[in-house]
PDB file of C-alpha atoms in Angstrom:
ATOM      1  CA  MET A  23     -27.720-118.088 253.323  1.00 58.00           C
ATOM      2  CA  PRO A  24     -31.401-119.040 252.924  1.00 71.00           C
ATOM      3  CA  ILE A  25     -33.772-116.318 251.821  1.00 81.00           C
ATOM      4  CA  ASP A  26     -36.630-115.582 254.195  1.00 88.00           C
ATOM      5  CA  THR A  27     -39.795-115.120 252.127  1.00 91.00           C
ATOM      6  CA  ASN A  28     -41.629-114.059 255.315  1.00 93.00           C
ATOM      7  CA  GLN A  29     -39.182-111.155 255.627  1.00 94.00           C
ATOM      8  CA  ILE A  30     -39.862-110.210 252.005  1.00 95.00           C
ATOM      9  CA  ALA A  31     -43.615-110.344 252.698  1.00 95.00           C
ATOM     10  CA  ARG A  32     -43.151-108.016 255.695  1.00 95.00           C
ATOM     11  CA  ILE A  33     -41.231-105.569 253.468  1.00 95.00           C
ATOM     12  CA  ILE A  34     -43.777-105.404 250.637  1.00 96.00           C
ATOM     13  CA  GLU A  35     -47.135-106.031 252.330  1.00 96.00           C
ATOM     14  CA  PRO A  36     -47.706-102.512 253.757  1.00 97.00           C
ATOM     15  CA  SER A  37     -47.145-100.961 250.325  1.00 96.00           C
ATOM     16  CA  LEU A  38     -49.493-103.442 248.642  1.00 96.00           C
ATOM     17  CA  GLU A  39     -52.209-102.763 251.215  1.00 97.00           C
ATOM     18  CA  ALA A  40     -51.825 -98.999 250.749  1.00 97.00           C
ATOM     19  CA  MET A  41     -52.273 -99.523 246.991  1.00 97.00           C
ATOM     20  CA  GLY A  42     -55.483-101.544 247.482  1.00 97.00           C
ATOM     21  CA  TYR A  43     -54.071-105.055 247.110  1.00 97.00           C
ATOM     22  CA  ARG A  44     -53.796-108.087 249.372  1.00 94.00           C
ATOM     23  CA  LEU A  45     -50.638-110.216 249.372  1.00 95.00           C
ATOM     24  CA  VAL A  46     -51.496-113.860 248.715  1.00 94.00           C
ATOM     25  CA  ARG A  47     -48.088-115.544 248.619  1.00 93.00           C
ATOM     26  CA  VAL A  48     -44.357-114.957 248.243  1.00 94.00           C
ATOM     27  CA  ALA A  49     -42.233-117.824 246.922  1.00 93.00           C
ATOM     28  CA  LEU A  50     -38.651-118.135 245.726  1.00 92.00           C
ATOM     29  CA  ILE A  51     -38.058-120.717 243.002  1.00 91.00           C
ATOM     30  CA  GLY A  52     -34.780-121.873 241.482  1.00 87.00           C
ATOM     31  CA  ALA A  53     -31.187-121.631 242.571  1.00 79.00           C
ATOM     32  CA  GLN A  54     -28.909-120.355 239.766  1.00 82.00           C
ATOM     33  CA  ARG A  55     -31.006-117.309 238.867  1.00 86.00           C
ATOM     34  CA  PRO A  56     -33.923-117.468 241.306  1.00 92.00           C
ATOM     35  CA  THR A  57     -37.400-116.167 240.542  1.00 94.00           C
ATOM     36  CA  LEU A  58     -39.222-114.295 243.273  1.00 95.00           C
ATOM     37  CA  GLN A  59     -42.919-114.969 242.764  1.00 95.00           C
ATOM     38  CA  VAL A  60     -45.307-112.477 244.334  1.00 96.00           C
ATOM     39  CA  MET A  61     -48.991-113.319 244.131  1.00 95.00           C
ATOM     40  CA  ALA A  62     -51.509-110.595 244.954  1.00 96.00           C
ATOM     41  CA  GLU A  63     -55.185-109.807 244.521  1.00 94.00           C
ATOM     42  CA  ARG A  64     -57.311-106.687 244.599  1.00 94.00           C
ATOM     43  CA  ASN A  65     -59.001-105.837 247.910  1.00 93.00           C
ATOM     44  CA  ASP A  66     -62.184-104.937 246.044  1.00 92.00           C
ATOM     45  CA  GLU A  67     -62.435-108.548 244.750  1.00 84.00           C
ATOM     46  CA  THR A  68     -62.407-107.466 241.085  1.00 89.00           C
ATOM     47  CA  ALA A  69     -60.176-109.237 238.582  1.00 87.00           C
ATOM     48  CA  MET A  70     -56.497-108.332 238.411  1.00 91.00           C
ATOM     49  CA  THR A  71     -55.274-106.741 235.207  1.00 93.00           C
ATOM     50  CA  VAL A  72     -51.859-106.654 233.560  1.00 94.00           C
ATOM     51  CA  GLU A  73     -51.630-103.009 234.644  1.00 95.00           C
ATOM     52  CA  ASP A  74     -52.281-104.032 238.280  1.00 96.00           C
ATOM     53  CA  CYS A  75     -49.372-106.480 238.083  1.00 95.00           C
ATOM     54  CA  ALA A  76     -47.123-103.856 236.456  1.00 96.00           C
ATOM     55  CA  GLN A  77     -48.003-101.298 239.151  1.00 96.00           C
ATOM     56  CA  ILE A  78     -47.267-103.818 241.919  1.00 97.00           C
ATOM     57  CA  SER A  79     -44.008-104.816 240.231  1.00 96.00           C
ATOM     58  CA  ARG A  80     -42.777-101.193 240.038  1.00 96.00           C
ATOM     59  CA  SER A  81     -43.649-100.548 243.676  1.00 95.00           C
ATOM     60  CA  ILE A  82     -42.113-103.664 245.185  1.00 95.00           C
ATOM     61  CA  SER A  83     -39.031-103.506 242.930  1.00 94.00           C
ATOM     62  CA  ALA A  84     -38.179-100.165 244.516  1.00 94.00           C
ATOM     63  CA  LEU A  85     -38.747-101.538 248.028  1.00 94.00           C
ATOM     64  CA  LEU A  86     -36.644-104.641 247.375  1.00 94.00           C
ATOM     65  CA  ASP A  87     -33.843-102.587 245.806  1.00 92.00           C
ATOM     66  CA  VAL A  88     -33.571-100.601 249.063  1.00 92.00           C
ATOM     67  CA  ALA A  89     -34.002-103.519 251.498  1.00 91.00           C
ATOM     68  CA  ASP A  90     -31.905-105.904 249.339  1.00 90.00           C
ATOM     69  CA  PRO A  91     -33.144-109.166 250.952  1.00 90.00           C
ATOM     70  CA  ILE A  92     -31.837-111.328 248.076  1.00 88.00           C
ATOM     71  CA  ALA A  93     -28.102-111.457 247.370  1.00 84.00           C
ATOM     72  CA  GLY A  94     -27.350-111.525 243.655  1.00 85.00           C
ATOM     73  CA  ALA A  95     -29.560-111.368 240.603  1.00 89.00           C
ATOM     74  CA  TYR A  96     -33.129-112.639 240.541  1.00 92.00           C
ATOM     75  CA  THR A  97     -36.253-112.304 238.429  1.00 94.00           C
ATOM     76  CA  LEU A  98     -39.382-110.727 239.908  1.00 95.00           C
ATOM     77  CA  GLU A  99     -42.675-112.267 238.804  1.00 96.00           C
ATOM     78  CA  VAL A 100     -45.976-110.695 239.886  1.00 96.00           C
ATOM     79  CA  SER A 101     -49.256-112.505 239.260  1.00 94.00           C
ATOM     80  CA  SER A 102     -52.810-112.933 240.459  1.00 92.00           C
ATOM     81  CA  PRO A 103     -53.770-116.133 242.277  1.00 91.00           C
ATOM     82  CA  GLY A 104     -56.098-117.234 239.461  1.00 86.00           C
ATOM     83  CA  ILE A 105     -59.434-118.946 239.839  1.00 84.00           C
ATOM     84  CA  ASP A 106     -58.045-122.199 241.269  1.00 84.00           C
ATOM     85  CA  ARG A 107     -56.030-120.203 243.769  1.00 90.00           C
ATOM     86  CA  PRO A 108     -53.858-121.444 246.587  1.00 93.00           C
ATOM     87  CA  LEU A 109     -55.310-121.247 250.081  1.00 95.00           C
ATOM     88  CA  VAL A 110     -52.595-119.608 252.138  1.00 91.00           C
ATOM     89  CA  ARG A 111     -54.074-117.686 255.050  1.00 90.00           C
ATOM     90  CA  PRO A 112     -56.353-119.189 257.688  1.00 93.00           C
ATOM     91  CA  GLU A 113     -59.169-116.824 256.655  1.00 92.00           C
ATOM     92  CA  ASP A 114     -59.033-118.250 253.094  1.00 93.00           C
ATOM     93  CA  TYR A 115     -60.708-121.410 254.415  1.00 96.00           C
ATOM     94  CA  ASP A 116     -63.672-119.325 255.615  1.00 95.00           C
ATOM     95  CA  ARG A 117     -63.746-117.044 252.581  1.00 92.00           C
ATOM     96  CA  PHE A 118     -64.138-119.958 250.180  1.00 93.00           C
ATOM     97  CA  VAL A 119     -66.647-122.061 252.164  1.00 95.00           C
ATOM     98  CA  GLY A 120     -68.693-124.262 249.848  1.00 94.00           C
ATOM     99  CA  PHE A 121     -66.008-124.615 247.187  1.00 94.00           C
ATOM    100  CA  GLU A 122     -64.000-127.755 246.529  1.00 95.00           C
ATOM    101  CA  ALA A 123     -60.373-127.854 247.684  1.00 96.00           C
ATOM    102  CA  ARG A 124     -57.334-130.128 247.661  1.00 97.00           C
ATOM    103  CA  ILE A 125     -55.321-130.117 250.870  1.00 97.00           C
ATOM    104  CA  GLU A 126     -52.025-131.843 251.596  1.00 97.00           C
ATOM    105  CA  LEU A 127     -50.655-132.384 255.111  1.00 97.00           C
ATOM    106  CA  ASP A 128     -47.041-132.734 256.230  1.00 96.00           C
ATOM    107  CA  GLU A 129     -47.841-135.971 258.105  1.00 95.00           C
ATOM    108  CA  PRO A 130     -50.574-138.559 257.595  1.00 94.00           C
ATOM    109  CA  LEU A 131     -53.881-138.192 259.395  1.00 92.00           C
ATOM    110  CA  ASP A 132     -55.751-141.490 259.644  1.00 90.00           C
ATOM    111  CA  GLY A 133     -53.278-142.914 257.124  1.00 93.00           C
ATOM    112  CA  ARG A 134     -53.718-140.134 254.535  1.00 93.00           C
ATOM    113  CA  LYS A 135     -51.790-137.002 253.609  1.00 96.00           C
ATOM    114  CA  ARG A 136     -54.002-135.783 250.744  1.00 96.00           C
ATOM    115  CA  PHE A 137     -57.633-134.761 251.081  1.00 96.00           C
ATOM    116  CA  ARG A 138     -60.209-133.403 248.646  1.00 96.00           C
ATOM    117  CA  GLY A 139     -63.647-132.113 249.470  1.00 96.00           C
ATOM    118  CA  ARG A 140     -65.939-129.147 250.015  1.00 97.00           C
ATOM    119  CA  LEU A 141     -64.706-126.510 252.465  1.00 97.00           C
ATOM    120  CA  LEU A 142     -66.836-126.028 255.572  1.00 97.00           C
ATOM    121  CA  GLY A 143     -64.625-123.330 257.132  1.00 96.00           C
ATOM    122  CA  ARG A 144     -62.530-123.357 260.275  1.00 96.00           C
ATOM    123  CA  ALA A 145     -63.153-124.679 263.760  1.00 94.00           C
ATOM    124  CA  GLU A 146     -60.500-123.521 266.235  1.00 90.00           C
ATOM    125  CA  GLU A 147     -57.130-124.483 264.686  1.00 95.00           C
ATOM    126  CA  HIS A 148     -58.629-126.909 262.151  1.00 97.00           C
ATOM    127  CA  VAL A 149     -60.019-126.742 258.630  1.00 97.00           C
ATOM    128  CA  ARG A 150     -63.295-128.569 258.159  1.00 97.00           C
ATOM    129  CA  LEU A 151     -63.666-130.421 254.874  1.00 96.00           C
ATOM    130  CA  VAL A 152     -66.412-132.787 253.727  1.00 96.00           C
ATOM    131  CA  GLY A 153     -65.549-135.458 251.193  1.00 90.00           C
ATOM    132  CA  GLU A 154     -66.767-138.885 250.122  1.00 87.00           C
ATOM    133  CA  ALA A 155     -65.944-140.365 253.527  1.00 86.00           C
ATOM    134  CA  GLY A 156     -67.694-137.583 255.467  1.00 92.00           C
ATOM    135  CA  GLU A 157     -66.325-134.631 257.407  1.00 95.00           C
ATOM    136  CA  VAL A 158     -62.664-134.396 258.443  1.00 95.00           C
ATOM    137  CA  ARG A 159     -60.890-131.812 260.560  1.00 96.00           C
ATOM    138  CA  LEU A 160     -57.399-131.027 259.316  1.00 97.00           C
ATOM    139  CA  PRO A 161     -54.953-129.205 261.610  1.00 97.00           C
ATOM    140  CA  LEU A 162     -54.072-125.809 260.104  1.00 96.00           C
ATOM    141  CA  ALA A 163     -50.475-126.144 261.325  1.00 96.00           C
ATOM    142  CA  ALA A 164     -50.050-129.420 259.397  1.00 96.00           C
ATOM    143  CA  ILE A 165     -51.192-128.062 256.006  1.00 97.00           C
ATOM    144  CA  VAL A 166     -48.294-127.792 253.561  1.00 96.00           C
ATOM    145  CA  ARG A 167     -50.295-127.139 250.395  1.00 95.00           C
ATOM    146  CA  ALA A 168     -53.907-126.245 249.683  1.00 96.00           C
ATOM    147  CA  LYS A 169     -55.739-124.908 246.663  1.00 95.00           C
ATOM    148  CA  LEU A 170     -59.189-124.583 245.235  1.00 94.00           C
ATOM    149  CA  VAL A 171     -60.208-127.133 242.611  1.00 93.00           C
ATOM    150  CA  LEU A 172     -61.301-125.778 239.241  1.00 88.00           C
ATOM    151  CA  THR A 173     -65.018-126.599 239.025  1.00 83.00           C
ATOM    152  CA  ASP A 174     -68.004-125.101 237.206  1.00 81.00           C
ATOM    153  CA  GLU A 175     -69.165-123.615 240.535  1.00 82.00           C
ATOM    154  CA  LEU A 176     -65.828-121.870 241.002  1.00 77.00           C
ATOM    155  CA  VAL A 177     -65.729-120.526 237.443  1.00 79.00           C
ATOM    156  CA  ALA A 178     -69.360-119.284 237.376  1.00 75.00           C
ATOM    157  CA  PRO A 179     -68.871-116.098 239.473  1.00 66.00           C
ATOM    158  CA  ALA A 180     -65.937-115.081 237.246  1.00 61.00           C
ATOM    159  CA  GLN A 181     -67.930-115.384 234.017  1.00 55.00           C
ATOM    160  CA  PRO A 182     -69.327-112.220 232.443  1.00 54.00           C
ATOM    161  CA  LYS A 183     -73.055-111.881 232.922  1.00 49.00           C
ATOM    162  CA  PRO A 184     -75.108-112.323 229.742  1.00 51.00           C
ATOM    163  CA  ALA A 185     -76.663-109.145 228.430  1.00 50.00           C
ATOM    164  CA  GLY A 186     -80.356-108.860 229.136  1.00 47.00           C
ATOM    165  CA  ARG A 187     -82.881-108.873 226.314  1.00 46.00           C
ATOM    166  CA  ALA A 188     -83.467-105.564 224.691  1.00 46.00           C
ATOM    167  CA  ALA A 189     -86.945-104.221 225.255  1.00 45.00           C
ATOM    168  CA  ARG A 190     -89.141-104.174 222.181  1.00 44.00           C
ATOM    169  CA  VAL A 191     -90.443-100.829 221.107  1.00 45.00           C
ATOM    170  CA  HIS A 192     -93.703-100.811 219.094  1.00 42.00           C
TER     171      HIS A 192
END
């Protein structure tokens, strides 16, 4: 019987939100001993720590033990989305306007399935992206994979700020 990752998301999301986290993605990988990957981020936009992941793991392990949505043994893996994060929710395309993204569609649009360019946000049920060939509008429903591209602009906000010069005392 296939495992419904949307059902798992519905089970764990309220607890994550109550703890101050936002669920990014739930994925199940592998067949023999599957790995349930849960990706989350802090609501306050600060960097995730190992302790954040451990806290999330303890909380959702208890929820999944009770709900038991996966028959048999599996490994639970909790992580942050990272800097070059996947774009999963429609609002992600607005949140990361101005950054470069790679987007893959389930069917070709104008002969192409893969697009790369700067995000311009959403317009109705489309994602606006500007690349070398100009602006394209990609149907949200057709997107099968999307993620931010690791660029200097993307990394800059995550870098620690340099310490200011110490004032000279005479």
